[in-house]
Short mmCIF file of C-alpha atoms in Angstrom, two decimals:
data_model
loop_
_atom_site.label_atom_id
_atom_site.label_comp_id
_atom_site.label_asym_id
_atom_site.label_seq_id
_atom_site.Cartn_x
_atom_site.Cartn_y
_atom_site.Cartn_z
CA UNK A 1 64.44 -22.03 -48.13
CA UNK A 2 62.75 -20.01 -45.08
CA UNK A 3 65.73 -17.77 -42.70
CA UNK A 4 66.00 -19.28 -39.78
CA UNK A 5 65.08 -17.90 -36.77
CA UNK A 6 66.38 -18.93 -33.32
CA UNK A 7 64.57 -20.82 -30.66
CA UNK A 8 67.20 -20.36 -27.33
CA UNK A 9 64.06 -22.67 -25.32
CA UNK A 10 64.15 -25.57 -28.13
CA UNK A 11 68.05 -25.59 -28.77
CA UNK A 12 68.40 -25.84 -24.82
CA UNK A 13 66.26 -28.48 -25.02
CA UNK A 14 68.00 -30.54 -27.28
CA UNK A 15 71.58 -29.73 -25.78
CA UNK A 16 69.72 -30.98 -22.68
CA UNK A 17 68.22 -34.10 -24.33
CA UNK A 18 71.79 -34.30 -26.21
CA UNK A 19 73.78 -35.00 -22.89
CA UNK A 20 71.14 -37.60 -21.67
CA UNK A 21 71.31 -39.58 -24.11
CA UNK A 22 75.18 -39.33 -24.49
CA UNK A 23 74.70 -40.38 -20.38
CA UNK A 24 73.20 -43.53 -21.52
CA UNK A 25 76.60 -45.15 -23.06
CA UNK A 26 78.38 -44.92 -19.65
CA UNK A 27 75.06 -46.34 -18.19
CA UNK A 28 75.00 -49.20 -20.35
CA UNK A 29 78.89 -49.70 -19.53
CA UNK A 30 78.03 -50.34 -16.63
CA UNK A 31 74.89 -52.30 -16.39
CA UNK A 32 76.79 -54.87 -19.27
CA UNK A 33 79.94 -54.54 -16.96
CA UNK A 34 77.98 -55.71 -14.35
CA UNK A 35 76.56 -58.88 -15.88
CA UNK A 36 80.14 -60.40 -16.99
CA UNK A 37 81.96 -62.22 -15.19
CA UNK A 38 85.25 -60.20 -13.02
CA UNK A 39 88.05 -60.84 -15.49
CA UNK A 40 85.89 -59.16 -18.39
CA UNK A 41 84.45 -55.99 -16.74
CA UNK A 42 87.04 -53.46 -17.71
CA UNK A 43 86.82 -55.10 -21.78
CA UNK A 44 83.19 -54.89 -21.33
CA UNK A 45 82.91 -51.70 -20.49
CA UNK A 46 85.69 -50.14 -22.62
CA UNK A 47 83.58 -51.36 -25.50
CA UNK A 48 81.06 -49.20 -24.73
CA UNK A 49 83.21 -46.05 -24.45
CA UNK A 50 85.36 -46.68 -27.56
CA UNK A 51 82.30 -46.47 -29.42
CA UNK A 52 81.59 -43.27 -28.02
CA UNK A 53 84.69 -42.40 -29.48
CA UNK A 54 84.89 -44.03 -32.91
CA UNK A 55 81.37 -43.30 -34.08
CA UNK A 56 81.53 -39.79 -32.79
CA UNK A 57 84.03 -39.37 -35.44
CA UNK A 58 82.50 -41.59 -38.11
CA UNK A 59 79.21 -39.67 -37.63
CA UNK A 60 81.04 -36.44 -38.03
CA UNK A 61 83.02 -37.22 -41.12
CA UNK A 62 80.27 -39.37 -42.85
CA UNK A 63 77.78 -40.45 -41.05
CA UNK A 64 75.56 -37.87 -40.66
CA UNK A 65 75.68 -37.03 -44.47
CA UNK A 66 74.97 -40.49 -45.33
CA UNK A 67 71.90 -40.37 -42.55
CA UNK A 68 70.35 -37.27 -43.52
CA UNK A 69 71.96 -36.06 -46.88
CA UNK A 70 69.81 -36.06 -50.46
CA UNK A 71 68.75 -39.14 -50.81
CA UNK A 72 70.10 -41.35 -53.81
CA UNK A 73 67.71 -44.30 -54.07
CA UNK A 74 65.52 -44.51 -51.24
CA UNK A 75 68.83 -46.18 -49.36
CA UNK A 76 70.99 -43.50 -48.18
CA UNK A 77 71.82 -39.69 -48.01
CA UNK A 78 74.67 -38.16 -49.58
CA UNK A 79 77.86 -39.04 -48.49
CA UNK A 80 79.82 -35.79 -48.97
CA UNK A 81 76.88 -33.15 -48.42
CA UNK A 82 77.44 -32.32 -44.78
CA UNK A 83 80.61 -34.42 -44.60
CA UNK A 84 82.41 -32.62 -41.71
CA UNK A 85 79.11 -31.67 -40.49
CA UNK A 86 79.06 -28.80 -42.72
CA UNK A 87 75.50 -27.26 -43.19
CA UNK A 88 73.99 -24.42 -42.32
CA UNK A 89 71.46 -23.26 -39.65
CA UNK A 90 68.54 -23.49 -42.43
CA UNK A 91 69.36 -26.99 -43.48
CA UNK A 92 69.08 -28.18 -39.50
CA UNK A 93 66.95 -31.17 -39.53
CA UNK A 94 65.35 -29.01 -36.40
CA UNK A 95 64.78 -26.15 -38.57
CA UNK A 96 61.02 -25.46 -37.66
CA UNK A 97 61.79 -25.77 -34.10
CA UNK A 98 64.31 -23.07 -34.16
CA UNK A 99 67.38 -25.42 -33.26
CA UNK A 100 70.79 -25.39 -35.26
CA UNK A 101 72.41 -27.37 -37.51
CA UNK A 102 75.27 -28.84 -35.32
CA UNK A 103 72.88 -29.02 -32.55
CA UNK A 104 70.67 -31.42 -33.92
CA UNK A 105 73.07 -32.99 -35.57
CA UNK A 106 74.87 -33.68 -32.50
CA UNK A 107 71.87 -35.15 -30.68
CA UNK A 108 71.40 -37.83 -33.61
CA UNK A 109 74.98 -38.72 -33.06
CA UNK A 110 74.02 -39.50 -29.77
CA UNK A 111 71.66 -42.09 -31.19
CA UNK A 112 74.18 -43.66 -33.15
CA UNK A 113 76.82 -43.85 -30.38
CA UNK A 114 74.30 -45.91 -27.91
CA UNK A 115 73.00 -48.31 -31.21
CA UNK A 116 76.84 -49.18 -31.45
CA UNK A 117 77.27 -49.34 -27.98
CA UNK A 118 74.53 -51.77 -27.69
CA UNK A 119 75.28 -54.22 -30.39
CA UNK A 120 78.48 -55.61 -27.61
CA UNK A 121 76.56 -57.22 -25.59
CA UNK A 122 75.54 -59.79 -27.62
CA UNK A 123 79.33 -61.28 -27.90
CA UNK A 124 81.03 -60.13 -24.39
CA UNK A 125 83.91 -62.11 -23.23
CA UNK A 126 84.95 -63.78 -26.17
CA UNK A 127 86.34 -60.98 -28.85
CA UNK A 128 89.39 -59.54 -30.01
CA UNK A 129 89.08 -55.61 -28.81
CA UNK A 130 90.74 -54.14 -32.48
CA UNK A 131 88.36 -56.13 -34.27
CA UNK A 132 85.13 -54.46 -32.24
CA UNK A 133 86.45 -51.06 -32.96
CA UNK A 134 86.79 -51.53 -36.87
CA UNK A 135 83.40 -52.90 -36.09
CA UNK A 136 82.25 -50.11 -34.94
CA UNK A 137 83.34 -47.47 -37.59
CA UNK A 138 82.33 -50.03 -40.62
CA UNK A 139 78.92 -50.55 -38.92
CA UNK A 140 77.58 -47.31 -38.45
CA UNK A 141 78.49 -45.92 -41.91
CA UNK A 142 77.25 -48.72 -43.76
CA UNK A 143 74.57 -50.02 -41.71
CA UNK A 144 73.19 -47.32 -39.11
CA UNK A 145 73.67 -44.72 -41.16
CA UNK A 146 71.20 -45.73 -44.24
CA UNK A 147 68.64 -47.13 -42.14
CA UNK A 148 68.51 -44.19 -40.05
CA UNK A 149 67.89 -42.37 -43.70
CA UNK A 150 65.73 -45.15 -44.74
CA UNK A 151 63.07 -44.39 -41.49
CA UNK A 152 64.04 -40.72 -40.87
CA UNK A 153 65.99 -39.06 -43.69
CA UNK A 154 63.05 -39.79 -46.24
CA UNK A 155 64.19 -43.05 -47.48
CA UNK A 156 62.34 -46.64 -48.50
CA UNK A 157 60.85 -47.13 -44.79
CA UNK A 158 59.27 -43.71 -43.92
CA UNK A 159 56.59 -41.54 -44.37
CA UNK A 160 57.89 -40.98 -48.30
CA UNK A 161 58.22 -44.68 -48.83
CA UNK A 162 56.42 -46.95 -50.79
CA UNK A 163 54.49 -47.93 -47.64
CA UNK A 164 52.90 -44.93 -46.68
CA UNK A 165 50.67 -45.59 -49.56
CA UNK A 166 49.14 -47.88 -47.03
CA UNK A 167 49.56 -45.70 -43.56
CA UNK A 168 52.22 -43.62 -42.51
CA UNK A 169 55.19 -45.60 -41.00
CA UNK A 170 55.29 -44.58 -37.28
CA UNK A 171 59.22 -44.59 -35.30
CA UNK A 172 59.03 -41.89 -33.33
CA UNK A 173 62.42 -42.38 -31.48
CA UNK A 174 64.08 -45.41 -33.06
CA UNK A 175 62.27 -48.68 -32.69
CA UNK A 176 63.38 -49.97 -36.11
CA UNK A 177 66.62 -47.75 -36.30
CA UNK A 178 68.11 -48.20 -32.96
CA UNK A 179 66.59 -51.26 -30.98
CA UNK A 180 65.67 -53.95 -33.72
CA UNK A 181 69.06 -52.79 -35.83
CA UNK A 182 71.09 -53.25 -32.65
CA UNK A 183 69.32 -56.43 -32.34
CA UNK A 184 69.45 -58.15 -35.82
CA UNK A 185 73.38 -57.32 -35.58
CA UNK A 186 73.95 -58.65 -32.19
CA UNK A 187 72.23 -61.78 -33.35
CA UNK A 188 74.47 -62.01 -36.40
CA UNK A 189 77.70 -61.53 -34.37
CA UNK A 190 76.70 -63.81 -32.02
CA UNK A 191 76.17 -66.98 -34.89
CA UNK A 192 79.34 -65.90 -36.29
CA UNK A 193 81.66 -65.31 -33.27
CA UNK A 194 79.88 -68.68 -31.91
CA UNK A 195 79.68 -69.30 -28.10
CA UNK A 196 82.32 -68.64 -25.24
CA UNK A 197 84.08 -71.46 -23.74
CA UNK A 198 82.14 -73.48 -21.40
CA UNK A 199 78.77 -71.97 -22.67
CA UNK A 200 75.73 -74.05 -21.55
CA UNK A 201 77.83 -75.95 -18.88
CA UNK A 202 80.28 -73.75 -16.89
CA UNK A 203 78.32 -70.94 -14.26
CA UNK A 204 78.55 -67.79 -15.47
CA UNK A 205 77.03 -65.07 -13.25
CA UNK A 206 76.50 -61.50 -13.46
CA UNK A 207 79.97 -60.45 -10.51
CA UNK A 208 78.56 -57.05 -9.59
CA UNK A 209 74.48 -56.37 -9.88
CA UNK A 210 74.73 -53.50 -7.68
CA UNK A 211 76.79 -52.26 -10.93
CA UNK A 212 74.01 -53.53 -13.17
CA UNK A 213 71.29 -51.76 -11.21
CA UNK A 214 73.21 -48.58 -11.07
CA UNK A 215 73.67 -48.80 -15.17
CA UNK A 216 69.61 -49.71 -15.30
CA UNK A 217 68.88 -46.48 -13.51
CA UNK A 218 71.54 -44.53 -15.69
CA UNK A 219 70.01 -45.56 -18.53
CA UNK A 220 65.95 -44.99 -17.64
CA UNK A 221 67.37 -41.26 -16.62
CA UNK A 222 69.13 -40.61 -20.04
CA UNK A 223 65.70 -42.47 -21.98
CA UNK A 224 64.03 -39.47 -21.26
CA UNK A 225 66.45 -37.27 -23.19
CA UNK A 226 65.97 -40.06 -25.67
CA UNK A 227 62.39 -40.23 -26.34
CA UNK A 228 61.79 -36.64 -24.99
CA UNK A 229 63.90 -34.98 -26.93
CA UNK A 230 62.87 -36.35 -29.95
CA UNK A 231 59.89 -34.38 -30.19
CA UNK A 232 62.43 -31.14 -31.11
CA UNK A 233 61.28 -28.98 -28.82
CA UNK A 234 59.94 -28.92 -25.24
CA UNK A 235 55.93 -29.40 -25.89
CA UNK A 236 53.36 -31.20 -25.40
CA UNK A 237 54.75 -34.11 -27.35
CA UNK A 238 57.32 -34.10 -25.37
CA UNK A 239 55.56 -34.39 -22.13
CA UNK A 240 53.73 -37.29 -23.46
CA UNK A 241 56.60 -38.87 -24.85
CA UNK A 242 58.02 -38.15 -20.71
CA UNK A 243 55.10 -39.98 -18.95
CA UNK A 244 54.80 -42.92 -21.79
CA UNK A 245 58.54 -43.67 -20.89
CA UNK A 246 57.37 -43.69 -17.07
CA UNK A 247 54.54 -45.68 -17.03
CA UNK A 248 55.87 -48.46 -20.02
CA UNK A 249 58.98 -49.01 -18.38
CA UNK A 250 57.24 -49.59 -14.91
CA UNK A 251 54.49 -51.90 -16.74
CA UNK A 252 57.36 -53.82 -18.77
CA UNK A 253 59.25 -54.24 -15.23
CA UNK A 254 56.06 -55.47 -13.20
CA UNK A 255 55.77 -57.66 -16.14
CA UNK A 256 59.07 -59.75 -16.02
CA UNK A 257 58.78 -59.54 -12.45
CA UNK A 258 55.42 -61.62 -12.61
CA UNK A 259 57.34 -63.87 -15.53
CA UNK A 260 60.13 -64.69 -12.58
CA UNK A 261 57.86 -64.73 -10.11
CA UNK A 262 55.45 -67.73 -12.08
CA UNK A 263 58.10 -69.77 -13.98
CA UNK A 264 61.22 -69.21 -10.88
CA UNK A 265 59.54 -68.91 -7.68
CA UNK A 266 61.33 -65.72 -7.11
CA UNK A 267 62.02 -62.20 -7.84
CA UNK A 268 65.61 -61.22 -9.10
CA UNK A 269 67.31 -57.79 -9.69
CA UNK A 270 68.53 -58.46 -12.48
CA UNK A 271 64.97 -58.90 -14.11
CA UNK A 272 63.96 -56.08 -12.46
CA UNK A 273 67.09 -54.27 -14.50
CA UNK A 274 66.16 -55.92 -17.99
CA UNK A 275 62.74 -55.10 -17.09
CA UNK A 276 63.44 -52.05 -17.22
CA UNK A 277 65.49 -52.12 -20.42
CA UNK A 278 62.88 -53.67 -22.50
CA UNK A 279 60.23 -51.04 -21.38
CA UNK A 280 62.72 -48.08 -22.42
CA UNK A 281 63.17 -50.44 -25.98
CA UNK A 282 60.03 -51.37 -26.38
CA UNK A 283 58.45 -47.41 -25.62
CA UNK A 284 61.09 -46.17 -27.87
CA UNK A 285 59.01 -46.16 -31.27
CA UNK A 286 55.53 -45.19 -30.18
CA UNK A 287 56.32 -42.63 -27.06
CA UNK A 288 54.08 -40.09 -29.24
CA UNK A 289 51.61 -42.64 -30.80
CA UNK A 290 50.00 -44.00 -27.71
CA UNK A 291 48.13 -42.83 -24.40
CA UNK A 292 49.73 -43.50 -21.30
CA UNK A 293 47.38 -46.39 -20.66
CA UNK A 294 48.93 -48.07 -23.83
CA UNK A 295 51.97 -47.13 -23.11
CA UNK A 296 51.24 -49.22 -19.85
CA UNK A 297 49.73 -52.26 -21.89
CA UNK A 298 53.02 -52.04 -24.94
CA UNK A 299 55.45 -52.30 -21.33
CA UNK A 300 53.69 -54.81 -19.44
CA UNK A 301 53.53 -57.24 -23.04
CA UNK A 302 57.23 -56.27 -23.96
CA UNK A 303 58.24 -57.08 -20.29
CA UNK A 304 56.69 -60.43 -20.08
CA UNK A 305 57.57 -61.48 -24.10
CA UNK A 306 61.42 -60.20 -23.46
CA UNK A 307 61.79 -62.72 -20.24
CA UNK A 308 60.43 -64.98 -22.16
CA UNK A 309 62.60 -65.00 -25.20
CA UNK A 310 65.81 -64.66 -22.91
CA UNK A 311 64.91 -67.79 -21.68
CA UNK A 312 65.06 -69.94 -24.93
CA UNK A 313 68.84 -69.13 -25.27
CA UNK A 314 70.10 -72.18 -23.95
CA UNK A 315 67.57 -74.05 -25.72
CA UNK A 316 68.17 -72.97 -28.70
CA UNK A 317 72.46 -72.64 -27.79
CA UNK A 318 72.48 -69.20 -29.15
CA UNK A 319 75.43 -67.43 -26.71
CA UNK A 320 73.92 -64.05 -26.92
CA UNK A 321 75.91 -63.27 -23.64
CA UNK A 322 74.09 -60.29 -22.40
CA UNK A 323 70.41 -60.45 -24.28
CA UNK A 324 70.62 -57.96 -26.94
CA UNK A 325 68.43 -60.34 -28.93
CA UNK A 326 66.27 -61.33 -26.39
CA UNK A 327 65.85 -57.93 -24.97
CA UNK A 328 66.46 -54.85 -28.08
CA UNK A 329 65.11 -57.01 -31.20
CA UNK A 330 62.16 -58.51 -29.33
CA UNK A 331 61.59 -55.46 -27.01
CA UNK A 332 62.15 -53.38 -30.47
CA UNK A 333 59.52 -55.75 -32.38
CA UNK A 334 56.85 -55.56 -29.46
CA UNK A 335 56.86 -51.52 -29.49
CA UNK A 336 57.27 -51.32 -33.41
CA UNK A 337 54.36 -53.60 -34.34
CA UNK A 338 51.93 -52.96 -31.28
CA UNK A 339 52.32 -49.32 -32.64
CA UNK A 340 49.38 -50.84 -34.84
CA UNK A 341 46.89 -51.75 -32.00
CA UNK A 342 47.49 -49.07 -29.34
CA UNK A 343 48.07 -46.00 -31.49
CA UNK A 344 45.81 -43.18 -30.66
CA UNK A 345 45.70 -42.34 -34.28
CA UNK A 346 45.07 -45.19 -37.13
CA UNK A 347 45.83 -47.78 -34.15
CA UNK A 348 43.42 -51.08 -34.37
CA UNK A 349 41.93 -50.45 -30.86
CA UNK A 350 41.01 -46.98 -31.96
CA UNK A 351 39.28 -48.03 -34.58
CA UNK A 352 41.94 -47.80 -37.35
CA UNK A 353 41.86 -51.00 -38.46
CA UNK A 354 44.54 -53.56 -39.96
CA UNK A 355 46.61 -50.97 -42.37
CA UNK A 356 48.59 -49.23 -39.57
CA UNK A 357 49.14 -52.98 -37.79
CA UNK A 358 50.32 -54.57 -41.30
CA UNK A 359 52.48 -51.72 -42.03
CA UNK A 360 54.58 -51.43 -38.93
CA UNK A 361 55.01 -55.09 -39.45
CA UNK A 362 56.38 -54.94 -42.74
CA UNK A 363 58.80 -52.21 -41.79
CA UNK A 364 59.96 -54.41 -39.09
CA UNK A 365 60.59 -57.06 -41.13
CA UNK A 366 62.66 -54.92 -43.90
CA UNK A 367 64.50 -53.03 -41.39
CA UNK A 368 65.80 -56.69 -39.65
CA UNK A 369 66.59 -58.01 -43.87
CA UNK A 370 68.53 -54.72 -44.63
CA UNK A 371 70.31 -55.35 -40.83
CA UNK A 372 71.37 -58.73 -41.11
CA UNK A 373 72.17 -58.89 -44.60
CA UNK A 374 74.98 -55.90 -44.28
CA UNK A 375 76.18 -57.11 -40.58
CA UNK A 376 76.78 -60.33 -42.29
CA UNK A 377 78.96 -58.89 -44.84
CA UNK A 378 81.07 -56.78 -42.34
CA UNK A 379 81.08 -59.31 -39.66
CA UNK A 380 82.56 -62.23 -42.24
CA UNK A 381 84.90 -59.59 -43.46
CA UNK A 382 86.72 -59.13 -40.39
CA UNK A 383 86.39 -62.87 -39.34
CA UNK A 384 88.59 -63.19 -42.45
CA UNK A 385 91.05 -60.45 -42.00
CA UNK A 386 91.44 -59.60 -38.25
CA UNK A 387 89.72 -62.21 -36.77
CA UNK A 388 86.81 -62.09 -34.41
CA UNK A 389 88.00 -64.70 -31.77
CA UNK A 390 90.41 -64.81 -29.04
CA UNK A 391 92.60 -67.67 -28.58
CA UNK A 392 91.52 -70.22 -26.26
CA UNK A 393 93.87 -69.64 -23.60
CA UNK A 394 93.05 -66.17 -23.35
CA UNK A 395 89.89 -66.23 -23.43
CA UNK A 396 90.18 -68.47 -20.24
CA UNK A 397 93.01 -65.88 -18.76
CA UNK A 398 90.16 -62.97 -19.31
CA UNK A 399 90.20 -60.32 -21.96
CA UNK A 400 91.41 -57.59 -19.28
CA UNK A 401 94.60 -59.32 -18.62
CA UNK A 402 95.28 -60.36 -22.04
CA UNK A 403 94.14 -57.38 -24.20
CA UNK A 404 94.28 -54.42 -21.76
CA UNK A 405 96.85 -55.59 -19.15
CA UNK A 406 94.75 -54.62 -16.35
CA UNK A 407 92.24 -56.45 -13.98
CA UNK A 408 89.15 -54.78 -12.82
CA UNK A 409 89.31 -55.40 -8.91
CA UNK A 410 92.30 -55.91 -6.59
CA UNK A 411 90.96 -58.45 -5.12
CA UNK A 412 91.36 -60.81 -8.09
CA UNK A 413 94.85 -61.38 -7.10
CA UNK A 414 96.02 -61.31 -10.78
CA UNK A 415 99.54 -60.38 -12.13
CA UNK A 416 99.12 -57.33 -14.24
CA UNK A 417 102.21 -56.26 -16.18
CA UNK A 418 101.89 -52.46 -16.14
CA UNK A 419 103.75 -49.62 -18.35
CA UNK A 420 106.45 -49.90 -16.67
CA UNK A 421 108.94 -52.97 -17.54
CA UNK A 422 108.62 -54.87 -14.24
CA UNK A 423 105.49 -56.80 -13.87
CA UNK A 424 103.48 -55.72 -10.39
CA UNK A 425 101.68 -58.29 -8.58
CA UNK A 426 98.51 -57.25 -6.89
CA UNK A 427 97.75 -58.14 -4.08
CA UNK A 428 96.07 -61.48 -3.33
CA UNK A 429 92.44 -61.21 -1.61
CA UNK A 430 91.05 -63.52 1.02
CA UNK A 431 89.12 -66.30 -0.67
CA UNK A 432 85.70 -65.34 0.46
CA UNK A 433 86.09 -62.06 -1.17
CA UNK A 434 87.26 -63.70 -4.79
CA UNK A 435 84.63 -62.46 -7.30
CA UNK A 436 82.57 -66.06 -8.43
CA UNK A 437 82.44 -67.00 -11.92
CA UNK A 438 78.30 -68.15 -12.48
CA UNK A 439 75.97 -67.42 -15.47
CA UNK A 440 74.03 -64.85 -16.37
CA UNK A 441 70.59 -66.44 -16.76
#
């Protein structure tokens, strides 16, 4: 094993790139907090920041051993090896670039934080909050965890796979890791938890999109510390990985825009938002693998294929509340397989030809088996032991009342018993300024 030898430039970098990416959680608190209705903001968002919370510590007792330990089978690290993040400087998984142990290590938690974070969309409104947090830790150590070993530890799906005997696996940033694991799971959840009351029939608007364009721009701000920072050290890489983020996530937004304008008549913010959010996704993997002209053409397709899918939904009465399937596993799918055309190197348009293109598809299609096969197993476990579902009556009350004893606005005129034992009644709000239940697309 080489000494290693300090980089102050890179390890600034990643702390940098670290705290951007942590950023993004409170982001997407807010952009999902926006899109439920007023008497599920404060649940909504809270499930974002408790799993900033409970996989910080899952990822430092376990986690992180598990993602990047020895592998044992092609599946996963070992579990005790750096349990307690304990490793040194020369087992860093940013050792070349000079960066230390707990440094890099901390920026991957990062990654695993947001995955979580992401997965609650998919059921909003309708769960019990204990359940999502056991959730949460279960999840990431038993399904995050080995797949991000299986793309990035040296497992099954990357470059010392079976499949590199075709072409080297490309992820750059966590296209099959992050986006269509998120997504897979969130689809899962959603079949098991089944659809909110009134779903398909009752309104159900976004109450604040200020709040969900605010999150939007949170979130393309912290992507840069995402995909960025991912190249380990502030480079050239890096600055690609910078302007591909740019340009895909304006191309992906343009695209749903023209999608809304076509099929609706009309331009919304909220599609500009999700726009947004499935150019960031679909970017993700291939932020080093393309030019910034195909980083243009992988937005512009993942923008218009992402409003496309969200609009089957109702069609097909999956209740995936806040598009984690329509916008992470199809925005994740897009960038992961079109890694195979617009790739500067092995890339079909560049004269590559098919191995690259059949390869990323493959991996996409083991990483979403190995997702939904191990969410299904957790998710039926707790449906079985603490139960997924609030009951009716609750559920109609709102989650904030019920499971937090709080409301998000004053103005919602609702009785909130605080810690103290007498119950204080906000005040009531004229009715013009009573947040209006209405759906989200």
């Amino acid at each position: 094993m080489d000494p290693f030898t300090l980089d102050t430039g890179a390890t600034a970098w990643i702390l940098v790139s670290a705290s951007l990416v942590l950023l993004m959680t409170p982001g997407l608190s807010l952009f999902y907090g926006g899109m439920v209705r007023a008497r599920t903001v404060l649940n909504m968002m809270l499930m974002s920041f408790s799993a900033m919370a409970v996989v910080a510590l899952a990822w430092t007792v376990a986690g992180y051993s598990i993602a990047f330990g020895d592998d044992i089978g092609g599946l996963l690290g070992s579990p005790f090896q750096f349990a307690g993040l304990a490793g040194t400087d020369e087992q860093s998984l940013l050792a070349g670039s000079g960066v230390p142990f707990l440094v890099a290590a901390g920026f991957q938690m990062t990654f695993a934080i947001i995955t979580v974070a992401l997965i609650s969309g998919a059921i909003a409104d309708r769960v019990r909050f204990g359940t999502w947090m056991a959730f949460s830790a279960l999840w990431v150590l038993v399904c995050y965890a080995p797949m991000a070993h299986m793309v990035w530890g040296g497992g099954l799906l990357s470059a010392d796979g079976p499949f590199a005997a075709i072409a080297e696996p490309v992820d750059f940033a966590g296209g099959t890791v992050v986006h269509i694991n998120a997504g897979i799971a969130g689809l899962v959840l959603a079949i098991i938890v089944g659809p909110r009351l009134g779903f398909g029939k009752d309104p159900m608007k976004p109450h604040n999109l200020p709040l969900v364009m605010l999150g939007a721009a949170l979130l393309w701000f912290g992507w840069f510390g995402f995909n960025a920072g991912s190249a380990g050290t502030a480079d050239g890489t890096a600055g690609l990985a910078w302007v591909n983020t740019t340009v895909a996530t304006a191309g992906a937004m343009l695209g749903w825009m023209l999608v809304e304008r076509i099929r609706d008549k009309h331009v919304t913010s909220l599609g500009a938002a999700s726009g947004i959010v499935a150019g960031l996704v679909a970017i993700t993997p291939a932020a080093a693998a393309v030019n910034p002209l195909g980083a243009i053409a992988l937005g512009a397709v993942a923008g218009i294929c992402c409003a496309l899918a969200v609009s089957l939904k109702h069609r097909i009465g999956l209740d995936d509340s806040l598009d984690v399937v329509g916008v992470h596993l199809v925005g994740g799918l897009v960038g992961t397989v079109l890694i195979g055309l617009f790739a500067v190197e092995g890339g079909l348009l560049f004269g590559g030809g098919l191995s690259l293109l059949a390869v990323q598809a493959l991996v996409a299609l083991a990483a979403m088996g190995f997702s939904g096969i191990v969410t299904l197993v957790i998710a039926l476990l707790l449906k079985h032991t603490l139960g997924w579902r609030l009951d009716p009556e609750d559920e109609q009350t709102g989650i904030d009342i019920v499971q937090h004893a709080e409301a998000g606005y004053d103005l919602v005129g609702a009785s909130v018993r605080r810690r103290s034992p007498v119950p204080v009644d906000l005040p009531a709000a004229p009715a013009t300024a009573t947040a209006t239940p209405g759906e989200h697309r």
